[in-house]
Amino acid sequence: MSIEQITPKLSVEGADKAIRYYSEVLAAVLRDRHAADGRVLFAELALPCGAMFQVKDADEFDPDPLRLGGRGVLLTVVTDDPDDLARRMVAAGGETVFEVADQYYGARQGRVRDPFGHEWIIGTPVPRAAEFASAGIP
């Protein structure tokens, strides 16, 4: 068995708004979009790094998790400037869950909930010089 790829699909209320939001804040490029009766059935977005994800309007098969009292999907983004990305996501309508800061586990991370209820852990690795020095690694 070989798994070649896993692609997240975000079910949202207002897929076209979500496509615009992700294009603006993540520099995502819409690669494919199929709609019927005014609803997005499938949209594929590509990120500059080559990763892909999908967005669709919520329906009876894939409901908006927030309407069911649940939470959206939790995604992790590794970027060279998590502070800037978090600021842009909030400025475009997201909400800070926790501020970007240096974390004890060696990353600079924060979390933003997008306007559609999905949460994004935004971060970058931080060199842990003190741990390396204590282990004799220059």
PDB file of C-alpha atoms in Angstrom:
ATOM      1  CA  MET A   1       0.000   0.000   0.000  1.00  0.00           C
ATOM      2  CA  SER A   2       1.170   3.481  -0.821  1.00  0.00           C
ATOM      3  CA  ILE A   3      -0.396   6.725   0.302  1.00  0.00           C
ATOM      4  CA  GLU A   4       0.586   9.450  -2.101  1.00  0.00           C
ATOM      5  CA  GLN A   5      -1.182  12.440  -0.612  1.00  0.00           C
ATOM      6  CA  ILE A   6      -3.613  13.647   2.022  1.00  0.00           C
ATOM      7  CA  THR A   7      -5.586  16.761   1.175  1.00  0.00           C
ATOM      8  CA  PRO A   8      -7.692  18.575   3.774  1.00  0.00           C
ATOM      9  CA  LYS A   9     -11.146  19.728   2.661  1.00  0.00           C
ATOM     10  CA  LEU A  10     -12.726  22.532   4.662  1.00  0.00           C
ATOM     11  CA  SER A  11     -16.509  22.608   4.813  1.00  0.00           C
ATOM     12  CA  VAL A  12     -17.638  26.205   5.345  1.00  0.00           C
ATOM     13  CA  GLU A  13     -20.606  28.509   5.126  1.00  0.00           C
ATOM     14  CA  GLY A  14     -19.644  30.808   2.253  1.00  0.00           C
ATOM     15  CA  ALA A  15     -17.011  28.952   0.240  1.00  0.00           C
ATOM     16  CA  ASP A  16     -16.426  31.838  -2.170  1.00  0.00           C
ATOM     17  CA  LYS A  17     -15.710  34.154   0.778  1.00  0.00           C
ATOM     18  CA  ALA A  18     -13.348  31.505   2.164  1.00  0.00           C
ATOM     19  CA  ILE A  19     -11.560  31.243  -1.182  1.00  0.00           C
ATOM     20  CA  ARG A  20     -11.018  35.025  -1.193  1.00  0.00           C
ATOM     21  CA  TYR A  21      -9.837  34.991   2.439  1.00  0.00           C
ATOM     22  CA  TYR A  22      -7.333  32.153   1.891  1.00  0.00           C
ATOM     23  CA  SER A  23      -6.126  33.752  -1.340  1.00  0.00           C
ATOM     24  CA  GLU A  24      -5.518  37.030   0.460  1.00  0.00           C
ATOM     25  CA  VAL A  25      -3.850  35.783   3.632  1.00  0.00           C
ATOM     26  CA  LEU A  26      -2.122  32.579   2.458  1.00  0.00           C
ATOM     27  CA  ALA A  27      -1.415  33.607  -1.151  1.00  0.00           C
ATOM     28  CA  ALA A  28      -3.457  30.556  -2.190  1.00  0.00           C
ATOM     29  CA  VAL A  29      -4.273  30.243  -5.878  1.00  0.00           C
ATOM     30  CA  LEU A  30      -7.603  28.831  -6.992  1.00  0.00           C
ATOM     31  CA  ARG A  31      -6.814  25.862  -9.256  1.00  0.00           C
ATOM     32  CA  ASP A  32     -10.262  24.380  -9.782  1.00  0.00           C
ATOM     33  CA  ARG A  33     -13.828  25.261  -8.805  1.00  0.00           C
ATOM     34  CA  HIS A  34     -17.106  23.445  -9.437  1.00  0.00           C
ATOM     35  CA  ALA A  35     -20.466  24.875  -8.410  1.00  0.00           C
ATOM     36  CA  ALA A  36     -24.129  24.013  -8.822  1.00  0.00           C
ATOM     37  CA  ASP A  37     -27.243  25.864  -7.744  1.00  0.00           C
ATOM     38  CA  GLY A  38     -25.155  28.718  -6.343  1.00  0.00           C
ATOM     39  CA  ARG A  39     -23.078  26.490  -4.040  1.00  0.00           C
ATOM     40  CA  VAL A  40     -19.431  25.518  -4.322  1.00  0.00           C
ATOM     41  CA  LEU A  41     -19.228  21.731  -4.478  1.00  0.00           C
ATOM     42  CA  PHE A  42     -15.462  21.598  -4.791  1.00  0.00           C
ATOM     43  CA  ALA A  43     -12.669  24.152  -4.971  1.00  0.00           C
ATOM     44  CA  GLU A  44      -8.982  23.335  -4.924  1.00  0.00           C
ATOM     45  CA  LEU A  45      -6.429  25.889  -3.786  1.00  0.00           C
ATOM     46  CA  ALA A  46      -2.666  25.687  -4.166  1.00  0.00           C
ATOM     47  CA  LEU A  47      -0.234  27.284  -1.731  1.00  0.00           C
ATOM     48  CA  PRO A  48       3.094  28.771  -2.840  1.00  0.00           C
ATOM     49  CA  CYS A  49       4.910  25.810  -1.223  1.00  0.00           C
ATOM     50  CA  GLY A  50       3.037  23.375  -3.494  1.00  0.00           C
ATOM     51  CA  ALA A  51       0.629  22.032  -0.878  1.00  0.00           C
ATOM     52  CA  MET A  52      -3.048  21.864  -1.822  1.00  0.00           C
ATOM     53  CA  PHE A  53      -6.269  22.070   0.132  1.00  0.00           C
ATOM     54  CA  GLN A  54      -9.931  22.150  -0.766  1.00  0.00           C
ATOM     55  CA  VAL A  55     -12.945  24.204   0.232  1.00  0.00           C
ATOM     56  CA  LYS A  56     -16.642  23.539  -0.230  1.00  0.00           C
ATOM     57  CA  ASP A  57     -19.937  24.965   0.900  1.00  0.00           C
ATOM     58  CA  ALA A  58     -21.404  23.066   3.822  1.00  0.00           C
ATOM     59  CA  ASP A  59     -24.346  20.815   2.971  1.00  0.00           C
ATOM     60  CA  GLU A  60     -26.292  17.870   4.390  1.00  0.00           C
ATOM     61  CA  PHE A  61     -23.366  15.511   3.766  1.00  0.00           C
ATOM     62  CA  ASP A  62     -20.619  17.814   5.035  1.00  0.00           C
ATOM     63  CA  PRO A  63     -22.204  20.204   7.521  1.00  0.00           C
ATOM     64  CA  ASP A  64     -20.515  23.242   8.948  1.00  0.00           C
ATOM     65  CA  PRO A  65     -19.082  21.879  12.231  1.00  0.00           C
ATOM     66  CA  LEU A  66     -19.835  25.162  14.006  1.00  0.00           C
ATOM     67  CA  ARG A  67     -23.551  24.767  13.332  1.00  0.00           C
ATOM     68  CA  LEU A  68     -23.410  21.383  15.033  1.00  0.00           C
ATOM     69  CA  GLY A  69     -21.776  22.906  18.109  1.00  0.00           C
ATOM     70  CA  GLY A  70     -18.366  21.517  17.171  1.00  0.00           C
ATOM     71  CA  ARG A  71     -15.077  22.979  16.076  1.00  0.00           C
ATOM     72  CA  GLY A  72     -13.524  23.380  12.684  1.00  0.00           C
ATOM     73  CA  VAL A  73     -10.401  21.648  11.453  1.00  0.00           C
ATOM     74  CA  LEU A  74      -7.053  22.423  13.127  1.00  0.00           C
ATOM     75  CA  LEU A  75      -4.279  23.024  10.594  1.00  0.00           C
ATOM     76  CA  THR A  76      -0.587  23.795  11.067  1.00  0.00           C
ATOM     77  CA  VAL A  77       1.294  26.232   8.846  1.00  0.00           C
ATOM     78  CA  VAL A  78       5.084  26.530   8.956  1.00  0.00           C
ATOM     79  CA  THR A  79       6.191  29.955   7.735  1.00  0.00           C
ATOM     80  CA  ASP A  80       9.277  32.095   8.005  1.00  0.00           C
ATOM     81  CA  ASP A  81       7.230  34.958   9.521  1.00  0.00           C
ATOM     82  CA  PRO A  82       4.411  33.702  11.762  1.00  0.00           C
ATOM     83  CA  ASP A  83       3.897  37.143  13.309  1.00  0.00           C
ATOM     84  CA  ASP A  84       3.114  38.699   9.926  1.00  0.00           C
ATOM     85  CA  LEU A  85       0.831  35.867   8.809  1.00  0.00           C
ATOM     86  CA  ALA A  86      -1.128  35.975  12.067  1.00  0.00           C
ATOM     87  CA  ARG A  87      -1.525  39.762  11.729  1.00  0.00           C
ATOM     88  CA  ARG A  88      -2.768  39.418   8.146  1.00  0.00           C
ATOM     89  CA  MET A  89      -5.229  36.670   9.060  1.00  0.00           C
ATOM     90  CA  VAL A  90      -6.689  38.761  11.891  1.00  0.00           C
ATOM     91  CA  ALA A  91      -6.796  41.935   9.780  1.00  0.00           C
ATOM     92  CA  ALA A  92      -8.783  40.025   7.141  1.00  0.00           C
ATOM     93  CA  GLY A  93     -11.378  38.863   9.685  1.00  0.00           C
ATOM     94  CA  GLY A  94      -9.760  36.101  11.730  1.00  0.00           C
ATOM     95  CA  GLU A  95      -9.619  35.985  15.518  1.00  0.00           C
ATOM     96  CA  THR A  96      -6.533  35.425  17.673  1.00  0.00           C
ATOM     97  CA  VAL A  97      -6.849  32.280  19.783  1.00  0.00           C
ATOM     98  CA  PHE A  98      -3.395  32.816  21.244  1.00  0.00           C
ATOM     99  CA  GLU A  99      -0.691  35.288  20.264  1.00  0.00           C
ATOM    100  CA  VAL A 100       2.419  34.241  18.371  1.00  0.00           C
ATOM    101  CA  ALA A 101       5.208  33.796  20.918  1.00  0.00           C
ATOM    102  CA  ASP A 102       8.312  31.712  21.545  1.00  0.00           C
ATOM    103  CA  GLN A 103       7.126  28.381  22.933  1.00  0.00           C
ATOM    104  CA  TYR A 104       9.061  26.189  25.357  1.00  0.00           C
ATOM    105  CA  TYR A 105       9.110  23.308  22.845  1.00  0.00           C
ATOM    106  CA  GLY A 106      11.267  25.203  20.358  1.00  0.00           C
ATOM    107  CA  ALA A 107       8.858  26.965  18.043  1.00  0.00           C
ATOM    108  CA  ARG A 108       7.528  30.459  17.626  1.00  0.00           C
ATOM    109  CA  GLN A 109       3.800  29.811  17.284  1.00  0.00           C
ATOM    110  CA  GLY A 110       0.364  31.254  17.700  1.00  0.00           C
ATOM    111  CA  ARG A 111      -3.151  30.282  16.699  1.00  0.00           C
ATOM    112  CA  VAL A 112      -5.781  32.113  14.651  1.00  0.00           C
ATOM    113  CA  ARG A 113      -9.404  31.089  14.078  1.00  0.00           C
ATOM    114  CA  ASP A 114     -10.418  32.063  10.554  1.00  0.00           C
ATOM    115  CA  PRO A 115     -13.845  33.619   9.864  1.00  0.00           C
ATOM    116  CA  PHE A 116     -15.157  30.129   8.986  1.00  0.00           C
ATOM    117  CA  GLY A 117     -14.288  28.480  12.307  1.00  0.00           C
ATOM    118  CA  HIS A 118     -11.131  26.623  11.282  1.00  0.00           C
ATOM    119  CA  GLU A 119      -8.049  27.186  13.425  1.00  0.00           C
ATOM    120  CA  TRP A 120      -4.546  27.649  12.112  1.00  0.00           C
ATOM    121  CA  ILE A 121      -1.440  27.035  14.214  1.00  0.00           C
ATOM    122  CA  ILE A 122       1.079  29.391  12.649  1.00  0.00           C
ATOM    123  CA  GLY A 123       4.725  28.963  13.475  1.00  0.00           C
ATOM    124  CA  THR A 124       8.356  28.518  12.707  1.00  0.00           C
ATOM    125  CA  PRO A 125      11.068  26.494  14.451  1.00  0.00           C
ATOM    126  CA  VAL A 126      13.298  28.455  16.816  1.00  0.00           C
ATOM    127  CA  PRO A 127      16.895  27.340  17.318  1.00  0.00           C
ATOM    128  CA  ARG A 128      17.344  26.096  20.852  1.00  0.00           C
ATOM    129  CA  ALA A 129      20.918  27.289  21.291  1.00  0.00           C
ATOM    130  CA  ALA A 130      21.026  26.684  25.040  1.00  0.00           C
ATOM    131  CA  GLU A 131      20.025  23.021  24.657  1.00  0.00           C
ATOM    132  CA  PHE A 132      22.566  22.531  21.871  1.00  0.00           C
ATOM    133  CA  ALA A 133      25.316  24.177  23.920  1.00  0.00           C
ATOM    134  CA  SER A 134      24.584  22.012  26.968  1.00  0.00           C
ATOM    135  CA  ALA A 135      24.798  18.924  24.742  1.00  0.00           C
ATOM    136  CA  GLY A 136      28.220  20.062  23.444  1.00  0.00           C
ATOM    137  CA  ILE A 137      26.882  20.926  19.980  1.00  0.00           C
ATOM    138  CA  PRO A 138      28.295  24.218  18.680  1.00  0.00           C
TER     139      PRO A 138
END
